[in-house]
Amino acid sequence: MSDSIYLDEARDPLIIAEGWMKEGKDVAIATVVETWGSAPRPVGSHLVIDADGNFHGSVSGGCVEGAVVTEAMDVIGSGKARMMEFGVADETAWQVGLSCGGRIKVYVERLG
Amino acid sequence: MDPYALKTLNAERRARRAAILVTDLGDGRDRIVREGDQVAGELGTAIARAFRSGNSGSVEAEGRTFFLNAHLPQPRLVVIGAVHISQALAPMARIAGYPLEIIDPRTAFATPDRFPDVVLHAEWPEDVLKRQPLDSYTALAAVTHDPKIDDFALKAGLDANCFYVGALGSRKTHAKRVERLLALGASAEQIARIHAPIGLDIGAASPAEIAVAILAQTISAFRSRVLDASASRVQVDARPSVGVVA
């Protein structure tokens, strides 16, 4: 059956990352590796980012994507993977947070 | 992530085959494990569990932390017959997360007017399934009552190891069907996998109720499916209890 039934290729983060790679772009892949409480995106969800800051997919409901994209720029530069943890928004402890009250752990790595 | 791992993973996903990306969170190394690949030790046990449940997560094994990202194909439902039951089944299956397609060569039945927003093939199953083969993440429900239309698809569903194969018809109808399928070359063991009469026994009477019974049986089959990957055909251990049998 047509590809679109199986994979929504135009919006699939891992397909997009592969496409960017083939175009010669530097790419970072962020993955939700752990969640506690109510988290908007399940474990295994991806956000993919290119060196220009373009991104597809999501690791939260939009609460922490900005911070992950910023971190991804460093990861693309250094090649060193990072683990990021986000919790409830708290002005003293967190610049960004999850308004839903959950916590998530996001692994950010460079492709290649 | 290793570019080769990403390419391999996407190729498996496009081909509707299950694969797990295993990442060592300590050093960042990763690799793809396909369903049926043998992996030893605690890690192998965790990988087998992830293939069954489809759940991703971290696991401690051999003194290291691994992240297992399980990519299982989306289960789907192919229905042979654009009949009254299918009209009820189509929206229900979509809501339940089992995208559905309907095949029926009878153009009077297979009309977009009767099936709005449904992928509809007004062709013989022989032609559609040649183009778009069935697989082990597909459920097949044959509900035309017409051997000319149903039989080929049922045999194809058994050969492709569809996780669910159901056929509408009474026990008497099914007994005749069994003889025809044997003549087509299906084995008795294969034929025993066919759910007939179709649907969970909830006393369904109307077409919509039969659709509920078919969908429930499809879900039950998916959640308790047997993986042929391992030599010892492991039964899913995470089967949720079903409490709706009336």
Short mmCIF file of C-alpha atoms in Angstrom, two decimals:
data_model
loop_
_atom_site.label_atom_id
_atom_site.label_comp_id
_atom_site.label_asym_id
_atom_site.label_seq_id
_atom_site.Cartn_x
_atom_site.Cartn_y
_atom_site.Cartn_z
CA MET A 1 0.00 0.00 0.00
CA SER A 2 1.23 3.53 -0.50
CA ASP A 3 4.08 4.71 1.71
CA SER A 4 1.98 7.39 3.28
CA ILE A 5 -0.17 4.82 5.06
CA TYR A 6 2.84 3.32 6.80
CA LEU A 7 5.10 6.28 7.38
CA ASP A 8 4.19 9.91 7.10
CA GLU A 9 7.50 10.56 5.40
CA ALA A 10 7.06 14.33 5.16
CA ARG A 11 6.74 14.60 8.94
CA ASP A 12 8.74 11.61 10.16
CA PRO A 13 11.74 12.96 12.10
CA LEU A 14 14.07 10.02 11.38
CA ILE A 15 13.27 10.08 7.65
CA ILE A 16 13.87 13.84 7.62
CA ALA A 17 17.19 13.40 9.47
CA GLU A 18 18.32 10.88 6.87
CA GLY A 19 17.34 13.30 4.10
CA TRP A 20 19.32 16.12 5.72
CA MET A 21 22.31 13.83 6.08
CA LYS A 22 22.17 12.99 2.37
CA GLU A 23 22.12 16.72 1.60
CA GLY A 24 25.36 17.00 3.54
CA LYS A 25 23.90 18.85 6.52
CA ASP A 26 25.09 18.41 10.09
CA VAL A 27 22.30 16.92 12.17
CA ALA A 28 21.53 16.28 15.84
CA ILE A 29 18.94 13.82 17.08
CA ALA A 30 17.19 14.29 20.44
CA THR A 31 15.33 11.37 21.99
CA VAL A 32 13.05 11.16 25.03
CA VAL A 33 14.68 8.37 27.06
CA GLU A 34 12.74 8.63 30.30
CA THR A 35 9.54 10.22 31.60
CA TRP A 36 8.01 10.61 35.06
CA GLY A 37 4.46 11.67 35.77
CA SER A 38 2.45 13.16 32.97
CA ALA A 39 4.71 13.73 30.01
CA PRO A 40 3.37 14.99 26.71
CA ARG A 41 5.47 12.74 24.45
CA PRO A 42 6.25 9.08 25.09
CA VAL A 43 9.69 7.54 25.60
CA GLY A 44 11.34 7.08 22.19
CA SER A 45 9.98 10.31 20.65
CA HIS A 46 12.40 12.30 18.51
CA LEU A 47 13.23 15.89 17.72
CA VAL A 48 15.75 16.28 14.89
CA ILE A 49 17.71 19.48 14.40
CA ASP A 50 20.03 20.71 11.64
CA ALA A 51 22.97 23.08 12.03
CA ASP A 52 20.81 26.03 10.96
CA GLY A 53 18.36 25.41 13.77
CA ASN A 54 15.63 23.88 11.61
CA PHE A 55 13.81 21.16 13.49
CA HIS A 56 11.12 18.50 13.08
CA GLY A 57 9.31 16.25 15.54
CA SER A 58 8.91 16.88 19.25
CA VAL A 59 10.08 15.76 22.68
CA SER A 60 7.41 17.68 24.62
CA GLY A 61 4.31 19.69 23.90
CA GLY A 62 6.53 22.54 22.76
CA CYS A 63 7.69 23.53 26.26
CA VAL A 64 11.34 22.57 26.02
CA GLU A 65 12.06 22.29 22.29
CA GLY A 66 13.77 25.69 22.26
CA ALA A 67 16.27 24.63 24.92
CA VAL A 68 16.91 21.32 23.15
CA VAL A 69 17.54 23.06 19.82
CA THR A 70 20.05 25.40 21.51
CA GLU A 71 21.81 22.46 23.14
CA ALA A 72 21.80 20.60 19.82
CA MET A 73 23.90 23.39 18.28
CA ASP A 74 26.62 22.66 20.86
CA VAL A 75 26.31 18.92 20.31
CA ILE A 76 26.67 19.34 16.53
CA GLY A 77 29.76 21.45 17.16
CA SER A 78 31.46 19.23 19.71
CA GLY A 79 30.16 15.82 18.64
CA LYS A 80 29.69 15.00 22.31
CA ALA A 81 26.29 13.62 23.33
CA ARG A 82 24.42 15.21 26.27
CA MET A 83 21.65 14.16 28.60
CA MET A 84 19.15 16.92 29.43
CA GLU A 85 16.56 16.78 32.17
CA PHE A 86 13.46 18.96 32.38
CA GLY A 87 10.96 19.24 35.20
CA VAL A 88 8.12 21.42 36.32
CA ALA A 89 8.57 25.10 35.49
CA ASP A 90 10.06 26.80 38.54
CA GLU A 91 11.44 30.31 38.20
CA THR A 92 14.23 29.73 40.69
CA ALA A 93 15.47 26.43 39.33
CA TRP A 94 14.45 26.19 35.70
CA GLN A 95 14.54 28.47 32.75
CA VAL A 96 12.13 26.28 30.89
CA GLY A 97 9.89 23.58 32.22
CA LEU A 98 6.93 21.37 31.64
CA SER A 99 3.72 23.07 32.65
CA CYS A 100 2.01 19.67 32.78
CA GLY A 101 3.96 18.78 35.93
CA GLY A 102 5.90 15.88 34.47
CA ARG A 103 9.62 15.35 34.12
CA ILE A 104 11.52 14.13 31.08
CA LYS A 105 15.04 13.14 30.20
CA VAL A 106 16.24 13.87 26.68
CA TYR A 107 19.36 12.41 25.05
CA VAL A 108 20.90 14.69 22.44
CA GLU A 109 23.47 13.25 20.04
CA ARG A 110 25.08 14.14 16.75
CA LEU A 111 24.35 12.07 13.67
CA GLY A 112 27.68 10.71 12.53
CA MET B 1 23.88 8.11 16.06
CA ASP B 2 25.68 6.08 13.49
CA PRO B 3 24.52 7.16 9.98
CA TYR B 4 24.48 3.54 8.88
CA ALA B 5 22.23 2.65 11.83
CA LEU B 6 19.81 5.43 10.86
CA LYS B 7 19.71 4.26 7.23
CA THR B 8 19.16 0.67 8.30
CA LEU B 9 16.46 1.65 10.76
CA ASN B 10 14.57 3.73 8.21
CA ALA B 11 14.83 0.93 5.63
CA GLU B 12 13.30 -1.52 8.14
CA ARG B 13 10.54 0.94 9.04
CA ARG B 14 9.70 1.58 5.38
CA ALA B 15 9.49 -2.17 4.80
CA ARG B 16 7.16 -2.60 7.79
CA ARG B 17 9.62 -4.75 9.73
CA ALA B 18 10.22 -4.43 13.47
CA ALA B 19 13.62 -3.14 14.61
CA ILE B 20 15.16 -1.82 17.82
CA LEU B 21 17.86 0.83 18.00
CA VAL B 22 20.11 -0.07 20.92
CA THR B 23 22.16 2.87 22.23
CA ASP B 24 24.82 2.59 24.91
CA LEU B 25 24.13 5.77 26.89
CA GLY B 26 27.68 5.63 28.31
CA ASP B 27 29.66 5.90 25.09
CA GLY B 28 26.92 6.70 22.58
CA ARG B 29 27.55 3.65 20.40
CA ASP B 30 24.46 2.22 18.75
CA ARG B 31 23.31 -0.63 16.59
CA ILE B 32 20.14 -2.02 15.04
CA VAL B 33 18.66 -5.31 16.18
CA ARG B 34 16.08 -6.93 13.91
CA GLU B 35 13.30 -9.21 15.05
CA GLY B 36 14.79 -12.69 15.18
CA ASP B 37 18.41 -11.58 15.75
CA GLN B 38 19.93 -13.46 18.65
CA VAL B 39 21.26 -11.25 21.46
CA ALA B 40 22.67 -12.99 24.54
CA GLY B 41 22.31 -12.21 28.23
CA GLU B 42 20.27 -9.63 30.12
CA LEU B 43 20.33 -7.29 27.14
CA GLY B 44 18.88 -10.02 24.92
CA THR B 45 16.05 -10.62 27.40
CA ALA B 46 15.24 -6.91 27.50
CA ILE B 47 15.33 -6.69 23.69
CA ALA B 48 12.95 -9.64 23.36
CA ARG B 49 10.59 -7.96 25.82
CA ALA B 50 10.71 -4.70 23.86
CA PHE B 51 9.86 -6.51 20.60
CA ARG B 52 6.81 -8.04 22.27
CA SER B 53 5.51 -4.95 24.03
CA GLY B 54 6.66 -2.32 21.55
CA ASN B 55 7.69 -0.19 24.54
CA SER B 56 10.94 1.78 24.49
CA GLY B 57 13.02 2.33 27.61
CA SER B 58 16.35 2.17 29.39
CA VAL B 59 17.82 -1.06 30.68
CA GLU B 60 20.82 -1.86 32.88
CA ALA B 61 22.79 -4.80 31.54
CA GLU B 62 26.39 -5.95 31.83
CA GLY B 63 27.13 -2.96 34.04
CA ARG B 64 26.07 -0.48 31.38
CA THR B 65 22.94 1.52 30.60
CA PHE B 66 21.34 0.95 27.24
CA PHE B 67 18.41 2.75 25.68
CA LEU B 68 16.17 0.53 23.57
CA ASN B 69 14.04 2.41 21.04
CA ALA B 70 11.49 -0.08 19.72
CA HIS B 71 10.12 0.61 16.26
CA LEU B 72 7.24 -1.73 15.52
CA PRO B 73 5.17 -1.33 12.36
CA GLN B 74 1.74 0.16 12.82
CA PRO B 75 -0.78 -2.70 12.93
CA ARG B 76 -3.42 -2.42 10.23
CA LEU B 77 -6.54 -4.17 9.10
CA VAL B 78 -7.40 -5.36 5.60
CA VAL B 79 -11.06 -6.19 5.10
CA ILE B 80 -12.26 -8.28 2.18
CA GLY B 81 -15.79 -7.11 1.48
CA ALA B 82 -17.35 -3.66 1.26
CA VAL B 83 -20.41 -4.78 3.19
CA HIS B 84 -22.61 -3.40 5.96
CA ILE B 85 -20.26 -4.75 8.68
CA SER B 86 -17.30 -3.00 7.04
CA GLN B 87 -19.15 0.31 7.03
CA ALA B 88 -19.33 0.14 10.83
CA LEU B 89 -15.87 -1.36 11.21
CA ALA B 90 -14.04 1.33 9.22
CA PRO B 91 -14.54 4.29 11.61
CA MET B 92 -14.19 2.11 14.73
CA ALA B 93 -10.90 0.58 13.58
CA ARG B 94 -9.52 3.99 12.72
CA ILE B 95 -10.34 5.30 16.20
CA ALA B 96 -8.78 2.23 17.82
CA GLY B 97 -5.50 2.84 15.96
CA TYR B 98 -5.84 0.14 13.31
CA PRO B 99 -5.93 1.89 9.92
CA LEU B 100 -8.18 -0.08 7.62
CA GLU B 101 -8.40 -0.80 3.90
CA ILE B 102 -11.23 -2.50 2.08
CA ILE B 103 -10.97 -4.73 -0.96
CA ASP B 104 -14.07 -5.77 -2.92
CA PRO B 105 -14.26 -6.27 -6.69
CA ARG B 106 -18.03 -5.69 -6.67
CA THR B 107 -18.19 -2.09 -7.76
CA ALA B 108 -21.77 -1.73 -6.55
CA PHE B 109 -20.53 -2.36 -2.99
CA ALA B 110 -17.14 -0.65 -3.08
CA THR B 111 -18.26 2.93 -3.62
CA PRO B 112 -16.78 6.04 -2.01
CA ASP B 113 -20.33 7.08 -1.26
CA ARG B 114 -20.80 4.08 1.05
CA PHE B 115 -17.25 4.41 2.46
CA PRO B 116 -16.29 8.05 2.84
CA ASP B 117 -12.66 8.59 3.90
CA VAL B 118 -11.79 4.89 3.62
CA VAL B 119 -9.02 3.42 1.45
CA LEU B 120 -11.09 1.37 -0.94
CA HIS B 121 -9.95 -1.02 -3.69
CA ALA B 122 -12.72 -2.00 -6.13
CA GLU B 123 -10.60 -4.84 -7.45
CA TRP B 124 -10.00 -8.55 -6.91
CA PRO B 125 -7.88 -9.37 -3.84
CA GLU B 126 -5.48 -11.25 -6.17
CA ASP B 127 -4.60 -7.99 -7.89
CA VAL B 128 -4.41 -5.75 -4.83
CA LEU B 129 -2.40 -8.19 -2.69
CA LYS B 130 0.11 -8.75 -5.48
CA ARG B 131 0.84 -5.02 -5.39
CA GLN B 132 0.50 -4.59 -1.66
CA PRO B 133 1.34 -7.82 0.15
CA LEU B 134 0.02 -8.74 3.57
CA ASP B 135 2.46 -9.11 6.48
CA SER B 136 2.65 -10.19 10.11
CA TYR B 137 1.55 -6.73 11.36
CA THR B 138 -1.62 -6.91 9.28
CA ALA B 139 -4.98 -8.36 10.31
CA LEU B 140 -7.20 -9.87 7.62
CA ALA B 141 -10.97 -10.08 7.94
CA ALA B 142 -12.89 -11.75 5.11
CA VAL B 143 -16.55 -10.84 5.27
CA THR B 144 -17.98 -11.20 1.75
CA HIS B 145 -19.40 -14.70 2.28
CA ASP B 146 -18.34 -15.37 -1.31
CA PRO B 147 -15.62 -18.01 -1.78
CA LYS B 148 -14.61 -16.48 -5.12
CA ILE B 149 -13.59 -13.33 -3.28
CA ASP B 150 -12.65 -14.52 0.23
CA ASP B 151 -10.67 -17.73 -0.35
CA PHE B 152 -7.62 -16.36 -2.13
CA ALA B 153 -7.22 -13.60 0.46
CA LEU B 154 -7.56 -16.03 3.37
CA LYS B 155 -4.85 -18.27 1.94
CA ALA B 156 -2.65 -15.21 1.36
CA GLY B 157 -3.26 -14.05 4.95
CA LEU B 158 -2.20 -17.42 6.34
CA ASP B 159 0.90 -17.56 4.12
CA ALA B 160 1.91 -14.02 5.12
CA ASN B 161 1.48 -14.93 8.81
CA CYS B 162 -1.05 -12.15 9.41
CA PHE B 163 -1.41 -11.67 13.17
CA TYR B 164 -5.16 -12.15 12.77
CA VAL B 165 -7.19 -13.99 10.15
CA GLY B 166 -10.96 -14.03 10.53
CA ALA B 167 -13.70 -15.26 8.21
CA LEU B 168 -17.40 -14.56 8.35
CA GLY B 169 -19.74 -17.53 8.17
CA SER B 170 -21.40 -20.23 10.22
CA ARG B 171 -19.62 -23.38 11.33
CA LYS B 172 -21.22 -25.21 8.41
CA THR B 173 -20.00 -22.57 5.95
CA HIS B 174 -16.57 -22.75 7.52
CA ALA B 175 -16.39 -26.56 7.21
CA LYS B 176 -16.82 -26.19 3.43
CA ARG B 177 -14.26 -23.39 3.43
CA VAL B 178 -11.73 -25.61 5.20
CA GLU B 179 -12.02 -28.18 2.41
CA ARG B 180 -11.50 -25.53 -0.24
CA LEU B 181 -8.46 -24.08 1.56
CA LEU B 182 -6.93 -27.54 1.90
CA ALA B 183 -7.41 -27.93 -1.85
CA LEU B 184 -5.61 -24.59 -2.31
CA GLY B 185 -2.63 -26.03 -0.43
CA ALA B 186 -3.15 -24.56 3.05
CA SER B 187 -2.06 -26.86 5.89
CA ALA B 188 -4.43 -27.95 8.64
CA GLU B 189 -2.25 -26.06 11.14
CA GLN B 190 -2.59 -22.87 9.11
CA ILE B 191 -6.32 -23.27 8.74
CA ALA B 192 -6.68 -23.73 12.51
CA ARG B 193 -5.52 -20.12 12.87
CA ILE B 194 -8.63 -18.79 11.16
CA HIS B 195 -11.15 -17.26 13.55
CA ALA B 196 -14.50 -18.59 12.31
CA PRO B 197 -17.21 -17.81 13.08
CA ILE B 198 -15.61 -14.38 13.13
CA GLY B 199 -15.39 -12.09 16.17
CA LEU B 200 -15.24 -12.39 19.95
CA ASP B 201 -18.31 -14.13 21.30
CA ILE B 202 -20.24 -11.17 22.70
CA GLY B 203 -23.55 -12.28 21.24
CA ALA B 204 -23.24 -9.74 18.42
CA ALA B 205 -26.36 -9.58 16.26
CA SER B 206 -26.36 -6.39 14.16
CA PRO B 207 -23.67 -5.53 11.58
CA ALA B 208 -22.27 -2.85 13.91
CA GLU B 209 -22.11 -5.29 16.83
CA ILE B 210 -20.33 -7.84 14.66
CA ALA B 211 -17.87 -5.07 13.75
CA VAL B 212 -17.20 -4.52 17.47
CA ALA B 213 -16.62 -8.26 17.92
CA ILE B 214 -14.19 -8.36 14.96
CA LEU B 215 -12.28 -5.31 16.18
CA ALA B 216 -12.04 -6.69 19.74
CA GLN B 217 -10.77 -10.02 18.43
CA THR B 218 -8.23 -8.20 16.25
CA ILE B 219 -6.93 -6.22 19.24
CA SER B 220 -6.81 -9.36 21.38
CA ALA B 221 -4.86 -11.18 18.66
CA PHE B 222 -2.38 -8.32 18.34
CA ARG B 223 -1.77 -8.00 22.06
CA SER B 224 -1.30 -11.74 22.50
CA ARG B 225 0.49 -12.40 19.23
CA VAL B 226 3.12 -15.07 18.96
CA LEU B 227 6.50 -13.93 17.68
CA ASP B 228 7.97 -16.38 15.22
CA ALA B 229 11.30 -14.67 15.59
CA SER B 230 12.61 -16.75 18.45
CA ALA B 231 12.96 -20.48 18.03
CA SER B 232 10.84 -21.07 21.10
CA ARG B 233 7.83 -19.05 19.93
CA VAL B 234 7.30 -16.97 23.03
CA GLN B 235 3.79 -15.92 23.94
CA VAL B 236 3.36 -12.28 24.86
CA ASP B 237 3.46 -12.06 28.63
CA ALA B 238 2.04 -8.57 28.91
CA ARG B 239 -1.43 -9.50 27.77
CA PRO B 240 -3.96 -7.24 29.43
CA SER B 241 -6.95 -8.92 30.97
CA VAL B 242 -10.07 -8.77 28.86
CA GLY B 243 -13.25 -8.36 30.80
CA VAL B 244 -15.88 -7.78 28.17
CA VAL B 245 -16.88 -11.33 27.27
CA ALA B 246 -20.64 -11.37 27.76
#
